[in-house]
Short mmCIF file of C-alpha atoms in Angstrom, two decimals:
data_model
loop_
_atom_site.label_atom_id
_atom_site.label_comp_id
_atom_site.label_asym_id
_atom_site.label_seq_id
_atom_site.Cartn_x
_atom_site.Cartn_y
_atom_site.Cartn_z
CA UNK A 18 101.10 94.88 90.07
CA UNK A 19 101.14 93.03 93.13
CA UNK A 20 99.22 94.68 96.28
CA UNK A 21 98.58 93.95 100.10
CA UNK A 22 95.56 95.42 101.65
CA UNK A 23 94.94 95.48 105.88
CA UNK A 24 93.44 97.18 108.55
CA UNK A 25 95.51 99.72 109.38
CA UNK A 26 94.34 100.09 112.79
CA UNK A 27 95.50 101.31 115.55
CA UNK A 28 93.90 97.92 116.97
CA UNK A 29 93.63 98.07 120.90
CA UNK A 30 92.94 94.98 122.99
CA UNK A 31 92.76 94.53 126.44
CA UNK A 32 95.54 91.06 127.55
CA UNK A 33 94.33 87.99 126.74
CA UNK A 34 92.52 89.23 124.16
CA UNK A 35 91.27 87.67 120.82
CA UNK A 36 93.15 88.92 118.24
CA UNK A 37 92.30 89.23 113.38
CA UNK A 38 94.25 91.27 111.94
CA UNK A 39 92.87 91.06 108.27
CA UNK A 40 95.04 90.77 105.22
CA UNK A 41 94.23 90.39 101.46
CA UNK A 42 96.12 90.49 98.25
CA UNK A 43 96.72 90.92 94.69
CA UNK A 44 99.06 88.61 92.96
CA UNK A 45 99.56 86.59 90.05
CA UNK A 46 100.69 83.43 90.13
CA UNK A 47 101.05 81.70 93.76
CA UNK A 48 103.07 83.85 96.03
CA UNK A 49 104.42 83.13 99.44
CA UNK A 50 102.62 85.05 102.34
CA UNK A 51 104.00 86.08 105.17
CA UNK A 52 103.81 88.43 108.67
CA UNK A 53 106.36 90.25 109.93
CA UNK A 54 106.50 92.10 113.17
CA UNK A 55 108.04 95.64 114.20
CA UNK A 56 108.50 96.19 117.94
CA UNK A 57 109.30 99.92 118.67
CA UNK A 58 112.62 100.79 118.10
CA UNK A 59 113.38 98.02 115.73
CA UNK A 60 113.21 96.38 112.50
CA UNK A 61 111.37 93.86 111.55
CA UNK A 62 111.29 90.49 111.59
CA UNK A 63 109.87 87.50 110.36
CA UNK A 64 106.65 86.23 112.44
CA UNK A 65 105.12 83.30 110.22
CA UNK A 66 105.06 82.50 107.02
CA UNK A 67 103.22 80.16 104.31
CA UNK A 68 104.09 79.18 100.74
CA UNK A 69 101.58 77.39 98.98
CA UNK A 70 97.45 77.76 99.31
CA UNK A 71 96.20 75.86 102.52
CA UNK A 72 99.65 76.03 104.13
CA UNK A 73 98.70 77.27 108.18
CA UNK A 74 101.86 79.40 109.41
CA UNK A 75 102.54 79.44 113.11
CA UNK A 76 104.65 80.83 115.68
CA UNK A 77 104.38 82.49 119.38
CA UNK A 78 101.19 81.58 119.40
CA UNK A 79 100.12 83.54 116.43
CA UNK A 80 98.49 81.42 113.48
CA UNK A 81 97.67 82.61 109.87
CA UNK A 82 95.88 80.24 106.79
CA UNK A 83 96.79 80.66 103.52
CA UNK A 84 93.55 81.09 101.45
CA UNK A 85 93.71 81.20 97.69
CA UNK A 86 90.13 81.43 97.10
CA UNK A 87 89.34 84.47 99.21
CA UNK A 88 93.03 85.90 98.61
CA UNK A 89 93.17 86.23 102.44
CA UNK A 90 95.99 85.53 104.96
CA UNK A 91 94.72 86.89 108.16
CA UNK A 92 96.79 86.70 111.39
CA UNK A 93 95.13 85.73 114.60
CA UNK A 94 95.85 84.59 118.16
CA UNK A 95 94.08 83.34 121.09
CA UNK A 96 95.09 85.55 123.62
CA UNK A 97 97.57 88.68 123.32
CA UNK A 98 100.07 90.32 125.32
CA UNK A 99 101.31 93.43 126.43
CA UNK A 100 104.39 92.36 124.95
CA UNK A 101 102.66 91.61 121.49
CA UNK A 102 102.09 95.64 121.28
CA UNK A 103 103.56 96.33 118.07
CA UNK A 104 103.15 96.88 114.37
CA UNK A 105 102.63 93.60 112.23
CA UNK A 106 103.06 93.54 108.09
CA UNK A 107 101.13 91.48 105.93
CA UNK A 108 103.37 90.43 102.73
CA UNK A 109 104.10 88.43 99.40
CA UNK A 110 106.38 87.94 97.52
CA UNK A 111 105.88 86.20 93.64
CA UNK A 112 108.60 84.35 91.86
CA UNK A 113 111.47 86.34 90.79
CA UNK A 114 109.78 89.73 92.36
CA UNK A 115 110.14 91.56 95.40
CA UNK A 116 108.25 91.60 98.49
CA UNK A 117 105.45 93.85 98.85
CA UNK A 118 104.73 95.10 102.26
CA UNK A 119 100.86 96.15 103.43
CA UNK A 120 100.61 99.22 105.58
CA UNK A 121 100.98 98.04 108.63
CA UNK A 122 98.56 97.31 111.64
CA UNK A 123 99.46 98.85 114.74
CA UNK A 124 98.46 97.19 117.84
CA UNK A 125 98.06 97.66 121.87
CA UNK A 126 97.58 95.41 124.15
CA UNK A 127 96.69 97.15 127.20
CA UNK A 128 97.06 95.59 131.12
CA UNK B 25 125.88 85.45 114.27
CA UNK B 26 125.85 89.20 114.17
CA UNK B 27 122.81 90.84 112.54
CA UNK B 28 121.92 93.61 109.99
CA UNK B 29 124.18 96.58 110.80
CA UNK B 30 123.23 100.19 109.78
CA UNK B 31 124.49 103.36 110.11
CA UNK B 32 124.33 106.19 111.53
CA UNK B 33 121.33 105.77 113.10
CA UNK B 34 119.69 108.63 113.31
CA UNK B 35 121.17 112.02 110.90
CA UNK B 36 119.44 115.17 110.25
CA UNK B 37 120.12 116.78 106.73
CA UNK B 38 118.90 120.35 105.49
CA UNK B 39 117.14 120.36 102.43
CA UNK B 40 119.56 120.36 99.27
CA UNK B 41 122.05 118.36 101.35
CA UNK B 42 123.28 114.89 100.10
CA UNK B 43 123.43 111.79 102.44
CA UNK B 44 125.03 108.30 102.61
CA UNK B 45 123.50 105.61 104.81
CA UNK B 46 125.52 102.19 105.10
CA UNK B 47 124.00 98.55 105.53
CA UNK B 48 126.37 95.58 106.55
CA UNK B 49 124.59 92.52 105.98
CA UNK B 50 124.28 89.04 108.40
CA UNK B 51 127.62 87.24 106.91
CA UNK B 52 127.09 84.82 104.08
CA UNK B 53 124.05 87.17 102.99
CA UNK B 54 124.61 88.56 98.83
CA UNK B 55 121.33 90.17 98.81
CA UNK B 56 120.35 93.50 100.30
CA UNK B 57 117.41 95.54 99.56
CA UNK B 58 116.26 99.30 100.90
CA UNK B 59 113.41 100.14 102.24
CA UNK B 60 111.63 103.69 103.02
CA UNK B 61 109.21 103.80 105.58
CA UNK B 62 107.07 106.59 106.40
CA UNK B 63 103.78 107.00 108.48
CA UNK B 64 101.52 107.57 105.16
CA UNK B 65 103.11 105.57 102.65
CA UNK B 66 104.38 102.27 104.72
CA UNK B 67 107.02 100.26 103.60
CA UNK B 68 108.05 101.57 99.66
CA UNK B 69 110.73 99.32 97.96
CA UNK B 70 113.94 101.02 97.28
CA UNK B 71 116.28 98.44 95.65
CA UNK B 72 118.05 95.56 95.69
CA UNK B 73 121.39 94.63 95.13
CA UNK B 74 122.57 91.01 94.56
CA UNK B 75 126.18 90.20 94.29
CA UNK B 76 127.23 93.58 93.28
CA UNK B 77 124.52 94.05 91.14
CA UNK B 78 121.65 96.03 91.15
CA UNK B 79 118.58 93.08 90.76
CA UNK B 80 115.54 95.42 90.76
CA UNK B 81 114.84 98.95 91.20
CA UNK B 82 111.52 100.62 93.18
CA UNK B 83 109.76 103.37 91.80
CA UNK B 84 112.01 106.87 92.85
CA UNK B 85 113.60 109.37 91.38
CA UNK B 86 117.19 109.14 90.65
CA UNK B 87 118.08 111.38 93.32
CA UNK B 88 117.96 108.00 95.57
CA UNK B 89 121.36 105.55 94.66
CA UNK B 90 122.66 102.61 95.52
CA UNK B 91 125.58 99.82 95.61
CA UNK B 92 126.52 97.11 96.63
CA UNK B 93 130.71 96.23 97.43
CA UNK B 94 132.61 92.66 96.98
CA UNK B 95 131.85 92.30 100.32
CA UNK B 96 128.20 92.56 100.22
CA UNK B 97 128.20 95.81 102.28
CA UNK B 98 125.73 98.19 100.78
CA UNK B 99 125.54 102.22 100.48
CA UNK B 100 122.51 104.20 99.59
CA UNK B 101 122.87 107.83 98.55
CA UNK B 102 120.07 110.32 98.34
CA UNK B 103 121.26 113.54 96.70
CA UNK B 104 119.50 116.76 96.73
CA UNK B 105 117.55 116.19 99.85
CA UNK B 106 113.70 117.22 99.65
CA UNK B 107 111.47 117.33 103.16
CA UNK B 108 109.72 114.44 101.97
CA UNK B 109 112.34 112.11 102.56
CA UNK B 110 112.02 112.34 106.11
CA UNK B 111 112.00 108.58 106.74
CA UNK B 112 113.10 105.35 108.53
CA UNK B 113 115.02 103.98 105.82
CA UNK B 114 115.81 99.80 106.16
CA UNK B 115 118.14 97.81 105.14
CA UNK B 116 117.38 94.31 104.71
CA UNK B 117 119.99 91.18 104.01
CA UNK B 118 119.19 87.75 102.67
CA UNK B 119 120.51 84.48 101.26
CA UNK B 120 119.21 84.85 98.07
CA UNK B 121 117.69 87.37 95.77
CA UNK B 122 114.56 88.72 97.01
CA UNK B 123 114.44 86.74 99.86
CA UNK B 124 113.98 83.28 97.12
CA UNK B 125 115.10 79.88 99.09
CA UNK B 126 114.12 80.44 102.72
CA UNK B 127 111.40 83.53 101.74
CA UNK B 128 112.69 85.78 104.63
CA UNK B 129 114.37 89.05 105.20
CA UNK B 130 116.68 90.06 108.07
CA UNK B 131 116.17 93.95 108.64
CA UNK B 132 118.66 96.72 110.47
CA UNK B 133 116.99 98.69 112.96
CA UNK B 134 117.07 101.72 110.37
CA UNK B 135 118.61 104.70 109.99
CA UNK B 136 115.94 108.20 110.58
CA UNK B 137 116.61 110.49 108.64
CA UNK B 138 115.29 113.91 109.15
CA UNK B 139 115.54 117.09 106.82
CA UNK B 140 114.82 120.69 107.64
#
């Protein structure tokens, strides 16, 4: 079936910070990709997403590439936060399936 | 527009217990789907429910329940309570089944559940 594989971390950064978080998958067909974030105490939410192979997702900051041929969608950003400290999901979902969360990278961004 | 409500939040159980957690979804949403999270297995589908119907069903025993009402409020129901259920369980609405359309989820903030 359908898999998500990254780092699980923890990932600590100092602020203003590079940040890869590194996510691959197994899927047939084309899925759509996508991060979501979980700050503490909450539940999650959508960060970026990308539906078709080249497609760049974007949002505060954060960018991730949708690469068919290496089966990678890997989340970066320039330069983190404190207030990026959480725990970001890679995920897919195919047509007509369910999504199918990775692990989960935790990650602090310290002062 | 109000979000993904869940209740209770937090419950603790003893082991052989039963327990009922309740998801109201953003309004207009017919799609809700379960989630279990735990430290070592992540985020493990549950099921989904799409206009009263169950759409798809993750792999667990049938101890864990669900359904879905005419007004697209969802129950689940885990029965006989183990210690490995111990979880963050999430609730999670959308326009469309699994997400389809607009390829997002709205999630609750979870219920914990914790059994002795």
């Amino acid at each position: 079936g359908d898999s998500v594989t990254q780092m699980e971390g923890p990932v600590t950064l100092s602020e203003e910070a590079f940040l890869t978080i590194n996510c691959t998958y197994t899927a047939t067909g084309y899925p759509s990709l996508f991060w979501y974030v979980q700050y503490p105490g909450e539940g999650l939410q959508l960060l970026l997403k990308a539906t078709k192979a080249d497609d760049k997702g974007s949002n505060k900051g954060f960018e991730a590439t949708y690469r068919k041929e290496t089966t990678s969608f890997h989340l970066e950003k320039g330069s983190v936060q404190v207030s990026d400290s959480a725990v970001y999901f890679c995920a897919l979902i195919g047509y007509g399936q369910n999504f199918v969360f990775g692990p989960g990278t935790r990650l602090s961004v310290l002062p | 527009k109000a979000g993904v409500t869940q209740t209770p939040r937090y419950l603790i159980k003893t082991r052989g217990q039963q327990v009922t957690l309740s998801c109201s979804p953003i309004s207009g949403h017919r799609s809700v789907s379960w989630y279990q999270q735990t430290p070592g297995q992540g985020l493990q589908f549950l099921f989904e429910y799409f206009s009263e119907t169950q759409r798809n069903k993750g792999n667990f025993p049938g101890r864990f329940s669900g359904r879905q009402f005419s007004n697209s409020r969802s129950e689940m129901n885990v029965s006989t309570l183990e210690l490995g259920d111990s979880a963050l369980y999430l609730c999670a609405s959308s326009l469309a089944p699994g997400g389809a359309n607009t390829g997002e989820l709205f999630f609750g903030e979870g219920s914990r559940l914790t059994v002795l």
